[in-house]
């Protein structure tokens, strides 16, 4: 039997190159080696969008389009919608007993998000608890392999703490520990040089951007502010164009030569940016093509089918969890 892979994204907008490098690329590569579940995490998206359910609702289809466009194959991987699996909500409640408030407040991912959203004074309970809900997402499926971006590592650690505690307290081994699989290129910086590409910072290239938009964004990329003339000596470190070329350009030797040339003077930003545009187009053109061939009706079928399969899987696991906890009163 194949091990179970599970991962997902919050439907709160379109996916971008940062997601691709951090996790999406890995999922496509790994999908056939595991029993794969890809979740549209609308419950989690609501924890910070509860006043705007329309954003979440609209983004569900956008996310599904993105998944299929990058090459997630619904005949191999099960794509499903989190809120439609009530067993996960049930498991979340049981797992809440095993986690302290201070442990949640110490979770680095939660801390960073609270700071970013300015939610330091009055923290909604639902938001604070989302690591527990994420632990339920993972354990309700018996998933052991979790392809995610590096910012999610603390979630996996917290999940494993919960798993160990649950299994010890209820004297079982029913919940499984899991492992994060993080993209080899780690974190992609934003086009403005900020250390993370993100939708809310407005510095990301989306997988669904048209070629003209990609070009415009690449042309506006942060390079070396002191590199004014082609003949000037330039800095490679912190130069976003080089960071992207390191990741997206196949010929690594060519990049090494260009870096030398740039440092010595004589290599222009525009020529590097044109090269990067070509590389990104090579990546994004097939994604665009696949997206154009998709219809909403087809995606709806895929989501219904995947969600039905996911429901079955979580139902089986929850029977076993209730048994382990001794709360399966009517057998
Ligand atoms: N927290 C993840 C994100 O923000 C989304 C997510 C929810 C997830 N549940 C998950 C990822 C379970 C992996 C496994 O991107």
Coordinates of C-alpha atoms and ligand atoms in Angstrom, one line a residue:
X1 CA 0.0 0.0 0.0
X2 CA 1.2 3.5 -0.9
X3 CA 1.8 6.0 1.9
X4 CA -0.6 8.9 2.0
X5 CA 0.3 12.4 0.8
X6 CA -1.8 15.3 1.8
X7 CA -1.5 19.0 1.4
X8 CA -3.6 22.0 0.5
X9 CA -4.0 25.7 0.2
X10 CA -6.3 28.4 1.5
X11 CA -8.7 29.6 -1.2
X12 CA -8.0 33.3 -0.7
X13 CA -6.6 34.2 -4.1
X14 CA -4.6 32.9 -7.0
X15 CA -1.4 30.8 -6.7
X16 CA 1.9 32.4 -7.6
X17 CA 5.5 31.4 -8.4
X18 CA 6.3 31.3 -4.7
X19 CA 3.8 28.6 -4.2
X20 CA 5.1 26.8 -7.3
X21 CA 8.7 26.8 -6.1
X22 CA 7.8 26.0 -2.4
X23 CA 5.3 23.2 -2.9
X24 CA 3.3 22.9 -6.1
X25 CA 6.2 21.6 -8.2
X26 CA 6.8 18.9 -5.5
X27 CA 3.2 17.8 -5.5
X28 CA 3.1 17.3 -9.2
X29 CA 6.4 15.3 -9.1
X30 CA 5.2 13.2 -6.1
X31 CA 1.5 12.7 -6.9
X32 CA 1.9 9.3 -8.5
X33 CA 4.2 7.8 -5.8
X34 CA 1.7 8.2 -3.0
X35 CA -2.0 8.0 -2.4
X36 CA -2.4 11.8 -2.8
X37 CA -5.0 14.1 -1.3
X38 CA -5.0 17.8 -2.3
X39 CA -7.3 19.9 -0.1
X40 CA -8.9 23.3 -0.8
X41 CA -8.8 24.6 2.8
X42 CA -11.8 26.8 2.8
X43 CA -12.4 26.3 6.6
X44 CA -8.9 27.6 7.3
X45 CA -9.4 30.4 4.8
X46 CA -12.5 31.5 6.7
X47 CA -10.4 31.9 9.9
X48 CA -9.2 35.2 8.6
X49 CA -11.8 35.9 5.9
X50 CA -15.0 35.1 7.9
X51 CA -16.4 38.4 7.0
X52 CA -15.8 37.8 3.3
X53 CA -17.1 34.4 2.5
X54 CA -17.5 35.5 -1.1
X55 CA -13.7 35.8 -1.5
X56 CA -13.3 32.2 -0.2
X57 CA -16.1 30.9 -2.4
X58 CA -14.8 32.5 -5.6
X59 CA -11.3 31.4 -4.9
X60 CA -12.2 27.7 -4.6
X61 CA -12.6 27.5 -8.4
X62 CA -9.5 29.6 -9.0
X63 CA -7.5 27.2 -6.9
X64 CA -8.9 24.2 -8.6
X65 CA -8.1 25.8 -12.0
X66 CA -4.5 26.4 -10.8
X67 CA -4.2 22.8 -9.5
X68 CA -5.3 21.2 -12.8
X69 CA -3.3 23.8 -14.9
X70 CA 0.0 22.9 -13.2
X71 CA -0.6 19.2 -13.8
X72 CA -2.3 17.8 -10.7
X73 CA -4.0 14.8 -12.2
X74 CA -7.4 14.1 -10.8
X75 CA -7.3 10.5 -11.9
X76 CA -4.3 10.1 -9.5
X77 CA -4.8 12.7 -6.8
X78 CA -8.0 13.3 -4.9
X79 CA -8.9 17.1 -4.9
X80 CA -11.5 18.0 -2.3
X81 CA -13.1 20.8 -0.3
X82 CA -12.2 20.8 3.4
X83 CA -15.6 22.1 4.7
X84 CA -17.4 19.2 3.1
X85 CA -15.7 16.7 5.5
X86 CA -17.5 17.1 8.8
X87 CA -15.3 14.4 10.4
X88 CA -12.3 16.8 10.2
X89 CA -14.3 19.4 12.3
X90 CA -15.2 16.6 14.8
X91 CA -11.6 15.5 15.1
X92 CA -10.5 19.1 15.6
X93 CA -12.7 19.4 18.7
X94 CA -11.2 16.2 20.2
X95 CA -7.7 17.4 19.5
X96 CA -8.3 20.8 21.1
X97 CA -8.3 19.1 24.5
X98 CA -4.6 18.1 23.9
X99 CA -3.2 21.6 23.1
X100 CA -2.6 24.5 25.5
X101 CA -3.3 28.1 24.8
X102 CA 0.3 29.1 25.3
X103 CA 1.5 26.4 22.9
X104 CA -0.7 27.9 20.2
X105 CA 0.5 31.4 21.0
X106 CA 4.1 30.2 20.6
X107 CA 3.5 28.7 17.1
X108 CA 5.9 30.8 14.9
X109 CA 3.6 30.7 11.9
X110 CA 0.6 31.9 13.9
X111 CA 2.8 34.5 15.5
X112 CA 4.0 35.8 12.2
X113 CA 0.5 35.9 10.7
X114 CA -0.9 37.7 13.7
X115 CA 1.8 40.4 13.5
X116 CA 1.3 40.7 9.7
X117 CA -2.5 41.1 10.1
X118 CA -2.2 43.5 13.1
X119 CA -4.2 41.1 15.2
X120 CA -2.1 41.3 18.4
X121 CA -4.8 42.7 20.7
X122 CA -8.0 40.7 20.0
X123 CA -7.3 37.4 18.5
X124 CA -10.2 35.3 17.2
X125 CA -10.3 31.9 18.8
X126 CA -10.9 30.3 15.4
X127 CA -7.8 31.8 14.0
X128 CA -5.6 30.8 16.9
X129 CA -6.8 27.2 16.7
X130 CA -6.1 26.7 13.1
X131 CA -3.0 24.6 13.7
X132 CA -5.2 22.2 15.5
X133 CA -7.6 22.1 12.6
X134 CA -4.6 21.5 10.3
X135 CA -3.5 18.6 12.5
X136 CA -7.0 17.2 12.1
X137 CA -6.8 17.7 8.3
X138 CA -3.6 15.6 8.2
X139 CA -4.4 12.9 10.8
X140 CA -8.0 12.3 9.6
X141 CA -6.4 10.9 6.4
X142 CA -3.5 9.1 8.0
X143 CA -1.2 11.3 5.9
X144 CA 2.5 10.9 6.4
X145 CA 3.9 13.0 3.6
X146 CA 3.1 16.7 3.5
X147 CA 4.5 18.8 0.6
X148 CA 4.4 22.4 1.9
X149 CA 6.3 25.7 1.8
X150 CA 8.9 26.2 4.5
X151 CA 6.7 28.5 6.5
X152 CA 4.5 25.5 7.3
X153 CA 7.2 23.5 9.1
X154 CA 6.0 24.7 12.6
X155 CA 2.5 23.3 11.7
X156 CA 3.9 19.9 11.0
X157 CA 5.9 20.0 14.3
X158 CA 2.8 20.9 16.2
X159 CA 0.8 18.2 14.4
X160 CA 3.3 15.6 15.5
X161 CA 3.2 16.7 19.1
X162 CA -0.6 16.3 19.0
X163 CA -0.2 12.8 17.4
X164 CA 2.2 11.6 20.1
X165 CA 0.0 13.0 22.9
X166 CA -3.2 11.5 21.4
X167 CA -1.6 8.1 21.0
X168 CA -0.1 8.1 24.5
X169 CA -3.3 9.2 26.2
X170 CA -5.6 6.8 24.4
X171 CA -3.0 4.1 24.3
X172 CA -3.2 3.6 20.5
X173 CA -1.1 4.1 17.4
X174 CA -4.0 5.1 15.2
X175 CA -2.8 8.6 14.5
X176 CA 0.3 8.8 12.3
X177 CA 3.2 11.2 12.5
X178 CA 4.0 13.1 9.3
X179 CA 6.9 14.8 7.6
X180 CA 7.1 18.1 5.7
X181 CA 8.5 17.9 2.1
X182 CA 9.8 21.4 1.3
X183 CA 10.7 22.6 -2.2
X184 CA 14.5 22.5 -2.8
X185 CA 14.6 26.2 -3.7
X186 CA 12.9 27.2 -0.4
X187 CA 11.5 30.7 -0.3
X188 CA 11.1 32.8 -3.4
X189 CA 11.6 36.6 -2.9
X190 CA 9.1 39.1 -4.2
X191 CA 9.8 41.1 -7.3
X192 CA 10.5 44.1 -5.1
X193 CA 13.3 42.3 -3.2
X194 CA 11.2 41.7 -0.1
X195 CA 12.0 38.3 1.3
X196 CA 8.8 36.6 0.4
X197 CA 6.6 36.7 -2.7
X198 CA 3.1 37.1 -1.5
X199 CA -0.3 38.1 -2.8
X200 CA -0.9 40.6 0.1
X201 CA 2.4 42.3 -0.5
X202 CA 1.5 42.7 -4.2
X203 CA 5.0 41.5 -5.3
X204 CA 4.2 38.1 -6.8
X205 CA 4.0 36.7 -10.3
X206 CA 0.8 34.6 -10.6
X207 CA 0.6 31.4 -12.5
X208 CA -2.3 32.8 -14.4
X209 CA -0.7 36.1 -15.3
X210 CA -0.8 36.9 -19.1
X211 CA 2.6 37.1 -20.8
X212 CA 2.4 40.9 -21.0
X213 CA 1.9 41.1 -17.2
X214 CA 4.7 38.7 -16.5
X215 CA 7.0 40.9 -18.7
X216 CA 5.9 44.1 -16.9
X217 CA 6.6 42.5 -13.5
X218 CA 10.0 41.2 -14.6
X219 CA 11.0 44.5 -16.1
X220 CA 10.2 46.2 -12.8
X221 CA 12.2 43.7 -10.7
X222 CA 14.6 44.9 -8.0
X223 CA 18.2 44.5 -9.2
X224 CA 21.1 46.5 -7.9
X225 CA 20.1 50.1 -7.4
X226 CA 23.7 51.3 -7.9
X227 CA 24.0 49.4 -11.3
X228 CA 23.0 52.3 -13.5
X229 CA 25.0 51.8 -16.7
X230 CA 25.7 48.5 -18.4
X231 CA 29.4 49.1 -17.8
X232 CA 28.9 49.6 -14.0
X233 CA 30.0 46.9 -11.7
X234 CA 26.9 45.2 -10.3
X235 CA 25.9 43.3 -7.2
X236 CA 24.5 39.8 -7.6
X237 CA 23.6 39.1 -3.9
X238 CA 20.1 40.4 -3.2
X239 CA 19.5 41.0 -6.9
X240 CA 16.1 39.4 -7.5
X241 CA 16.7 38.8 -11.2
X242 CA 19.6 36.5 -10.4
X243 CA 17.7 34.8 -7.6
X244 CA 15.0 34.0 -10.1
X245 CA 17.5 32.9 -12.8
X246 CA 19.2 30.6 -10.3
X247 CA 15.8 28.9 -9.9
X248 CA 14.2 29.0 -13.3
X249 CA 17.1 29.0 -15.8
X250 CA 18.2 25.5 -16.7
X251 CA 21.8 26.2 -17.8
X252 CA 23.5 26.8 -14.4
X253 CA 27.0 27.4 -16.0
X254 CA 25.6 30.2 -18.2
X255 CA 24.3 31.9 -15.1
X256 CA 27.6 31.5 -13.3
X257 CA 29.3 33.2 -16.3
X258 CA 26.7 36.0 -16.3
X259 CA 27.2 36.6 -12.6
X260 CA 30.9 37.0 -13.2
X261 CA 30.3 39.4 -16.0
X262 CA 27.8 41.4 -14.0
X263 CA 30.2 41.8 -11.1
X264 CA 32.9 43.0 -13.4
X265 CA 30.7 45.3 -15.4
X266 CA 29.4 44.9 -18.9
X267 CA 26.2 42.9 -18.4
X268 CA 22.9 44.9 -18.6
X269 CA 19.8 44.4 -16.4
X270 CA 17.5 44.5 -19.4
X271 CA 19.2 41.5 -21.2
X272 CA 19.0 39.5 -18.0
X273 CA 15.4 40.4 -17.6
X274 CA 14.6 39.3 -21.1
X275 CA 16.3 36.0 -20.5
X276 CA 14.2 35.5 -17.3
X277 CA 11.0 36.4 -19.2
X278 CA 11.8 33.6 -21.7
X279 CA 12.5 31.1 -18.9
X280 CA 9.2 32.0 -17.1
X281 CA 7.3 31.8 -20.4
X282 CA 8.7 28.3 -20.9
X283 CA 7.3 27.4 -17.5
X284 CA 4.0 29.3 -17.7
X285 CA 3.0 28.7 -21.4
X286 CA 2.0 25.0 -20.9
X287 CA 0.2 25.9 -17.6
X288 CA -1.8 28.6 -19.6
X289 CA -2.6 26.1 -22.3
X290 CA -3.9 23.5 -19.9
X291 CA -6.0 26.2 -18.1
X292 CA -7.6 27.3 -21.3
X293 CA -8.8 23.7 -22.0
X294 CA -10.6 23.5 -18.6
X295 CA -14.3 24.3 -18.0
X296 CA -16.1 25.1 -14.8
X297 CA -18.5 22.3 -15.3
X298 CA -15.6 19.8 -15.6
X299 CA -14.0 21.2 -12.5
X300 CA -17.2 20.9 -10.6
X301 CA -17.4 17.2 -11.5
X302 CA -13.8 16.7 -10.3
X303 CA -14.5 18.4 -7.0
X304 CA -17.6 16.4 -6.3
X305 CA -15.9 13.2 -7.2
X306 CA -12.8 14.0 -5.1
X307 CA -14.8 15.2 -2.1
X308 CA -16.9 12.1 -2.1
X309 CA -13.8 9.9 -2.0
X310 CA -12.2 12.1 0.7
X311 CA -15.4 11.8 2.8
X312 CA -15.2 8.0 2.7
X313 CA -11.5 8.0 3.8
X314 CA -12.1 10.4 6.7
X315 CA -15.2 8.5 7.8
X316 CA -13.2 5.3 8.2
X317 CA -10.5 7.0 10.2
X318 CA -13.0 8.7 12.5
X319 CA -14.7 5.3 13.3
X320 CA -11.3 4.1 14.5
X321 CA -10.6 7.3 16.4
X322 CA -13.9 7.1 18.2
X323 CA -13.2 3.5 19.1
X324 CA -9.7 4.4 20.4
X325 CA -11.3 7.2 22.6
X326 CA -14.0 4.9 23.8
X327 CA -16.9 7.1 22.6
X328 CA -18.4 4.9 20.0
X329 CA -21.4 4.3 22.2
X330 CA -23.7 2.6 19.8
X331 CA -21.0 0.6 18.0
Ligands
LIG1 N1 -1.8 26.2 6.1 C1 -1.7 25.9 4.7 C2 -1.4 27.2 4.0 O1 -1.7 28.2 4.5 C3 -2.9 25.2 4.1 C4 -3.3 23.9 4.8 C5 -4.4 23.7 5.5 C6 -2.5 22.7 4.8 N2 -4.4 22.4 6.0 C7 -3.3 21.8 5.5 C8 -1.3 22.3 4.2 C9 -2.9 20.4 5.7 C10 -0.9 21.0 4.5 C11 -1.6 20.1 5.2 O2 -0.9 27.1 2.9

